[in-house]
């Protein structure tokens, strides 16, 4: 474990090699001062012997406690187990320091006596107490770093989970919009087959295939430029013109500088489709749809011309657009109906407007 960097980072939260080396050195100096005041030693040799004894005990304490720390983190990895793990660690620190001092201290005393240096060893609680407190503070640093790293990981995993969920929702909404578009297009094709020539029906199918090529190309995108969305919408209008002719009139008023802004894919097409579905489109009452911009919005507006036979509205188109904007951006579409005109304001987005979670 000590030599495996990946494992150190996994269970400690960071690569603690330098922290260990510096920590052992500092704690050994403090321990030497508390147990064997070097200023009272008769020679430098005795000072070094005292420091070596403190260093050896510190190394034993550090390695054993660090090993217990790793064991406890493996056994109690969850946040809910933190209190239990820290309590066990506190008792482990106290026990290890006492046991090491009771065993290593006398052994070192005998070893130095054998080498000709008179040495005695006594366990003094009032001296061990500050050592215990110092080691607890060191282990608290380990715990603080470990908690911070786990918290960051938990937040990151939560964000990733949210992103997966949002992606799934977006995919569902896009998949919802496409069959809705296909259903209406097939109804239009049926009307063309009933009313027009096979050649015109063939032209309609060709244009429909171009439209679906665009849908497939934008399948993995959450935002699309106004320029590309306009191409798609105009292709769709061309298809509808096969059915309605000059009774469907679109006034395009999009400044060139606005075409670099972004909207959700198929949103403009859905609004045009929605207007056609719910309003009379005839020679006496042509449907006029105005498409322009304000400073921050793409505006789609039409006069309300309700059909005599109302078609039940599922509002799937508008709900789809609202939900996709909600998932992608903090800026929502605005829908206004004053009884005479129906207007939808689609937010013009830039990439920085998109939520970071996507």
Coordinates of C-alpha atoms in Angstrom, one line a residue:
X1 CA 0.0 0.0 0.0
X2 CA 2.8 2.4 0.8
X3 CA 4.4 2.0 -2.6
X4 CA 1.2 2.0 -4.6
X5 CA 0.3 5.5 -5.5
X6 CA -3.1 4.6 -6.9
X7 CA -4.1 2.9 -3.7
X8 CA -2.8 5.8 -1.6
X9 CA -4.9 8.3 -3.5
X10 CA -8.0 5.9 -3.4
X11 CA -8.0 5.4 0.4
X12 CA -6.3 8.5 1.6
X13 CA -7.6 11.1 -0.9
X14 CA -4.1 12.3 -1.9
X15 CA -0.5 11.0 -2.4
X16 CA 0.8 11.4 1.2
X17 CA 4.5 10.5 0.7
X18 CA 5.8 14.0 1.5
X19 CA 3.1 14.6 4.1
X20 CA 4.3 11.4 5.8
X21 CA 8.0 12.1 5.7
X22 CA 7.6 15.7 6.9
X23 CA 5.0 14.7 9.5
X24 CA 7.2 12.0 11.0
X25 CA 10.1 14.3 11.2
X26 CA 8.2 17.1 13.0
X27 CA 6.4 14.7 15.4
X28 CA 9.7 13.0 16.2
X29 CA 11.3 16.3 17.1
X30 CA 8.4 17.2 19.3
X31 CA 8.4 13.8 20.9
X32 CA 12.2 14.0 21.5
X33 CA 11.7 17.4 23.2
X34 CA 9.0 16.1 25.4
X35 CA 10.6 12.8 26.4
X36 CA 14.3 13.6 26.2
X37 CA 14.9 17.4 26.4
X38 CA 17.9 17.7 24.1
X39 CA 19.0 20.9 25.8
X40 CA 19.7 19.0 28.9
X41 CA 21.9 16.4 27.1
X42 CA 25.6 16.3 27.7
X43 CA 26.7 15.7 24.2
X44 CA 25.5 15.9 20.6
X45 CA 25.8 12.1 20.4
X46 CA 23.2 11.7 23.2
X47 CA 21.0 14.3 21.6
X48 CA 21.0 12.2 18.3
X49 CA 20.4 9.0 20.3
X50 CA 17.4 10.6 22.0
X51 CA 16.1 11.8 18.7
X52 CA 16.6 8.4 17.0
X53 CA 14.5 6.8 19.8
X54 CA 11.7 9.3 19.3
X55 CA 12.0 8.9 15.5
X56 CA 11.7 5.1 15.7
X57 CA 8.6 5.3 18.0
X58 CA 7.0 7.9 15.7
X59 CA 7.6 5.8 12.6
X60 CA 5.9 2.8 14.4
X61 CA 3.0 4.9 15.6
X62 CA 2.5 6.5 12.1
X63 CA 2.6 3.3 10.1
X64 CA 0.4 1.4 12.4
X65 CA -2.2 4.2 12.8
X66 CA -2.1 4.9 9.0
X67 CA -2.7 1.2 8.3
X68 CA -5.7 1.2 10.8
X69 CA -7.0 4.3 9.1
X70 CA -7.0 2.7 5.7
X71 CA -8.6 -0.5 7.1
X72 CA -11.4 1.6 8.7
X73 CA -12.0 3.5 5.4
X74 CA -12.3 0.2 3.5
X75 CA -14.7 -1.1 6.2
X76 CA -16.8 2.1 6.6
X77 CA -16.6 4.0 3.3
X78 CA -19.9 5.8 3.4
X79 CA -20.7 9.3 4.8
X80 CA -23.2 7.8 7.2
X81 CA -20.3 5.8 8.8
X82 CA -18.0 8.7 9.4
X83 CA -18.9 9.1 13.1
X84 CA -18.3 5.4 13.8
X85 CA -15.1 5.3 11.8
X86 CA -13.6 8.4 13.5
X87 CA -14.6 7.1 17.0
X88 CA -12.8 3.8 16.3
X89 CA -9.8 5.8 14.9
X90 CA -9.6 7.9 18.1
X91 CA -9.5 4.8 20.3
X92 CA -6.9 3.2 17.9
X93 CA -4.6 6.2 18.2
X94 CA -4.7 6.2 21.9
X95 CA -4.2 2.5 22.2
X96 CA -1.4 2.3 19.6
X97 CA 0.6 5.1 21.2
X98 CA 0.4 3.5 24.6
X99 CA 1.3 0.0 23.3
X100 CA 4.2 1.3 21.2
X101 CA 5.6 3.3 24.1
X102 CA 5.2 0.3 26.5
X103 CA 7.0 -2.1 24.1
X104 CA 9.3 -0.1 21.9
X105 CA 10.5 2.2 24.6
X106 CA 12.0 -0.5 26.9
X107 CA 13.4 -2.4 23.9
X108 CA 15.3 0.7 22.8
X109 CA 16.5 1.4 26.3
X110 CA 18.0 -2.1 26.5
X111 CA 19.5 -1.7 23.0
X112 CA 21.3 1.5 23.9
X113 CA 22.4 0.1 27.3
X114 CA 23.9 -2.8 25.4
X115 CA 25.8 -0.4 23.2
X116 CA 27.2 1.2 26.3
X117 CA 24.8 4.1 26.8
X118 CA 22.9 4.1 30.0
X119 CA 19.2 4.5 29.3
X120 CA 16.0 4.2 31.3
X121 CA 12.5 4.4 30.0
X122 CA 9.3 5.3 31.9
X123 CA 5.8 5.7 30.6
X124 CA 4.7 9.2 31.6
X125 CA 1.0 9.9 30.8
X126 CA 1.4 13.7 31.0
X127 CA 4.1 13.4 28.3
X128 CA 2.1 10.9 26.2
X129 CA -1.0 13.1 26.3
X130 CA 0.4 15.9 24.1
X131 CA 1.8 13.3 21.7
X132 CA -1.7 11.7 21.4
X133 CA -3.2 15.2 20.7
X134 CA -0.6 15.9 18.1
X135 CA -1.3 12.6 16.3
X136 CA -5.0 13.2 16.5
X137 CA -4.5 16.6 14.8
X138 CA -2.4 14.9 12.1
X139 CA -5.1 12.3 11.5
X140 CA -7.7 15.1 11.5
X141 CA -5.8 16.5 8.4
X142 CA -6.1 13.1 6.8
X143 CA -9.8 13.0 7.6
X144 CA -10.4 16.6 6.3
X145 CA -8.7 15.9 3.0
X146 CA -10.5 12.5 2.6
X147 CA -13.9 14.2 3.4
X148 CA -13.3 17.0 0.9
X149 CA -12.2 14.5 -1.9
X150 CA -15.3 12.3 -1.3
X151 CA -17.6 15.3 -1.2
X152 CA -16.2 16.5 -4.6
X153 CA -16.6 13.0 -6.0
X154 CA -20.2 12.7 -4.6
X155 CA -21.1 16.1 -6.2
X156 CA -19.5 15.1 -9.5
X157 CA -21.4 11.7 -9.5
X158 CA -24.6 13.5 -8.7
X159 CA -24.1 15.9 -11.6
X160 CA -23.2 13.0 -13.9
X161 CA -26.4 11.3 -12.8
X162 CA -28.4 14.4 -13.5
X163 CA -26.8 14.8 -16.9
X164 CA -27.7 11.2 -17.8
X165 CA -31.2 11.8 -16.7
X166 CA -31.5 15.1 -18.6
X167 CA -30.0 13.5 -21.7
X168 CA -32.6 10.8 -21.5
X169 CA -35.3 13.4 -21.1
X170 CA -34.1 15.3 -24.1
X171 CA -33.8 12.2 -26.2
X172 CA -37.4 11.3 -25.2
X173 CA -38.6 14.8 -26.2
X174 CA -36.9 14.7 -29.5
X175 CA -38.2 11.2 -30.3
X176 CA -41.6 12.5 -29.3
X177 CA -41.4 15.4 -31.7
X178 CA -40.3 13.4 -34.7
X179 CA -43.2 10.9 -34.9
X180 CA -45.6 13.9 -34.4
X181 CA -44.0 15.6 -37.4
X182 CA -44.1 12.3 -39.5
X183 CA -47.8 11.8 -38.6
X184 CA -48.8 15.2 -39.9
X185 CA -46.5 14.9 -43.0
X186 CA -48.1 11.6 -43.9
X187 CA -51.6 13.2 -43.6
X188 CA -50.4 15.9 -45.9
X189 CA -49.1 13.3 -48.4
X190 CA -52.5 11.6 -48.3
X191 CA -54.2 14.8 -49.3
X192 CA -51.8 15.5 -52.1
X193 CA -52.3 12.0 -53.5
X194 CA -56.0 12.5 -53.4
X195 CA -55.9 16.0 -55.1
X196 CA -52.8 16.2 -57.2
X197 CA -50.7 14.3 -59.7
X198 CA -48.3 11.5 -58.9
X199 CA -45.4 13.7 -60.0
X200 CA -46.3 16.3 -57.3
X201 CA -46.6 13.5 -54.7
X202 CA -43.2 12.3 -55.8
X203 CA -41.8 15.8 -55.3
X204 CA -43.3 15.9 -51.9
X205 CA -41.7 12.6 -50.9
X206 CA -38.3 13.9 -52.1
X207 CA -38.6 17.0 -50.0
X208 CA -39.8 15.0 -47.1
X209 CA -36.7 12.8 -47.3
X210 CA -34.5 15.9 -47.3
X211 CA -36.3 17.1 -44.2
X212 CA -35.7 13.8 -42.4
X213 CA -32.1 13.9 -43.5
X214 CA -31.8 17.2 -41.6
X215 CA -33.6 15.6 -38.5
X216 CA -31.1 12.7 -38.5
X217 CA -28.1 15.1 -38.8
X218 CA -29.3 17.2 -35.9
X219 CA -30.2 14.1 -33.8
X220 CA -27.3 14.5 -31.3
X221 CA -27.4 18.2 -30.9
X222 CA -29.3 20.1 -28.2
X223 CA -28.9 23.5 -29.9
X224 CA -28.8 24.5 -33.5
X225 CA -28.1 27.8 -35.3
X226 CA -30.9 30.0 -36.5
X227 CA -29.4 29.7 -40.0
X228 CA -29.7 25.9 -40.0
X229 CA -33.1 25.9 -38.3
X230 CA -34.4 28.3 -41.0
X231 CA -33.3 25.9 -43.8
X232 CA -35.2 23.1 -42.1
X233 CA -38.3 25.3 -41.5
X234 CA -38.3 26.6 -45.1
X235 CA -38.0 23.0 -46.4
X236 CA -41.0 22.1 -44.2
X237 CA -42.9 25.2 -45.5
X238 CA -42.2 24.1 -49.1
X239 CA -43.8 20.7 -48.3
X240 CA -46.8 22.4 -46.8
X241 CA -47.1 24.7 -49.8
X242 CA -47.8 21.6 -51.9
X243 CA -51.0 21.3 -50.0
X244 CA -52.0 24.9 -49.3
X245 CA -50.3 26.9 -52.1
X246 CA -50.5 30.7 -51.7
X247 CA -53.0 30.3 -48.9
X248 CA -50.0 29.8 -46.6
X249 CA -47.8 32.8 -46.4
X250 CA -44.7 33.1 -44.3
X251 CA -43.0 36.5 -43.8
X252 CA -39.4 35.9 -43.0
X253 CA -37.7 38.8 -41.3
X254 CA -34.5 37.5 -39.7
X255 CA -31.5 39.9 -39.8
X256 CA -28.3 38.3 -40.9
X257 CA -26.5 39.0 -37.6
X258 CA -29.2 37.0 -35.7
X259 CA -28.6 33.8 -37.7
X260 CA -25.5 33.0 -35.5
X261 CA -27.7 32.6 -32.4
X262 CA -29.1 29.2 -31.3
X263 CA -32.5 27.6 -30.7
X264 CA -33.5 24.1 -29.9
X265 CA -33.8 21.9 -33.1
X266 CA -37.2 21.7 -34.8
X267 CA -38.7 24.4 -32.6
X268 CA -39.5 26.8 -35.4
X269 CA -40.9 24.0 -37.5
X270 CA -43.1 22.9 -34.6
X271 CA -44.5 26.4 -34.2
X272 CA -45.3 26.7 -37.9
X273 CA -46.9 23.2 -37.8
X274 CA -48.9 24.3 -34.8
X275 CA -50.2 27.4 -36.5
X276 CA -51.3 25.4 -39.6
X277 CA -53.0 22.7 -37.4
X278 CA -55.2 25.1 -35.4
X279 CA -56.1 27.8 -37.9
X280 CA -58.1 28.1 -41.1
X281 CA -55.9 28.1 -44.2
X282 CA -58.0 29.1 -47.2
X283 CA -58.2 31.5 -50.2
X284 CA -60.6 33.8 -48.3
X285 CA -58.6 33.5 -45.1
X286 CA -54.9 32.9 -45.9
X287 CA -52.8 32.1 -42.9
X288 CA -50.0 34.6 -42.5
X289 CA -47.2 33.7 -40.2
X290 CA -44.7 36.5 -39.3
X291 CA -41.2 35.3 -38.2
X292 CA -38.9 37.9 -36.9
X293 CA -36.6 38.8 -34.0
X294 CA -36.3 41.1 -31.0
X295 CA -33.1 41.7 -29.1
X296 CA -33.2 38.3 -27.3
X297 CA -36.0 36.3 -29.0
X298 CA -37.0 34.7 -32.2
X299 CA -40.7 35.7 -32.6
X300 CA -43.3 33.6 -34.4
X301 CA -46.7 35.3 -34.7
X302 CA -50.0 34.6 -36.5
X303 CA -53.5 35.9 -36.5
X304 CA -55.9 33.5 -34.8
X305 CA -58.4 32.0 -37.3
X306 CA -60.1 29.2 -35.5
X307 CA -61.5 26.3 -37.5
X308 CA -65.2 25.7 -37.4
X309 CA -64.5 22.1 -36.3
X310 CA -61.9 22.4 -33.6
X311 CA -59.2 19.8 -33.5
X312 CA -58.5 18.5 -30.0
X313 CA -55.2 20.0 -28.9
X314 CA -52.6 17.9 -27.1
X315 CA -50.3 20.9 -27.0
X316 CA -47.5 18.4 -27.6
X317 CA -45.6 20.9 -29.8
X318 CA -45.5 23.7 -27.3
X319 CA -44.9 21.5 -24.3
X320 CA -42.0 19.8 -26.2
X321 CA -40.4 23.2 -26.9
X322 CA -40.9 24.4 -23.3
X323 CA -39.4 21.3 -21.7
X324 CA -36.4 21.2 -24.0
X325 CA -35.6 24.9 -23.2
X326 CA -36.1 24.2 -19.5
X327 CA -33.6 21.3 -19.6
X328 CA -31.0 23.2 -21.7
X329 CA -31.3 26.8 -20.5
X330 CA -32.5 28.9 -17.6
X331 CA -34.3 31.1 -20.2
X332 CA -37.9 29.9 -21.0
X333 CA -40.0 30.6 -24.1
X334 CA -42.8 33.1 -23.8
X335 CA -46.3 32.3 -25.1
X336 CA -48.9 35.0 -25.6
X337 CA -52.5 34.7 -26.7
X338 CA -54.6 37.9 -26.6
X339 CA -57.5 36.3 -28.5
X340 CA -56.6 37.9 -31.8
X341 CA -52.9 37.0 -32.2
X342 CA -50.9 34.0 -31.1
X343 CA -47.3 34.8 -30.4
X344 CA -44.4 32.7 -29.3
X345 CA -41.0 34.1 -28.2
X346 CA -38.1 31.6 -28.5
X347 CA -35.0 32.6 -26.6
X348 CA -32.0 33.2 -28.7
X349 CA -29.2 31.4 -27.0
X350 CA -25.4 31.3 -27.2
X351 CA -23.4 28.4 -26.0
X352 CA -22.6 30.1 -22.7
X353 CA -26.4 30.3 -22.1
X354 CA -26.6 26.5 -22.0
X355 CA -26.6 24.9 -18.6
X356 CA -23.2 23.7 -17.5
X357 CA -24.6 20.3 -16.6
X358 CA -25.0 19.7 -20.4

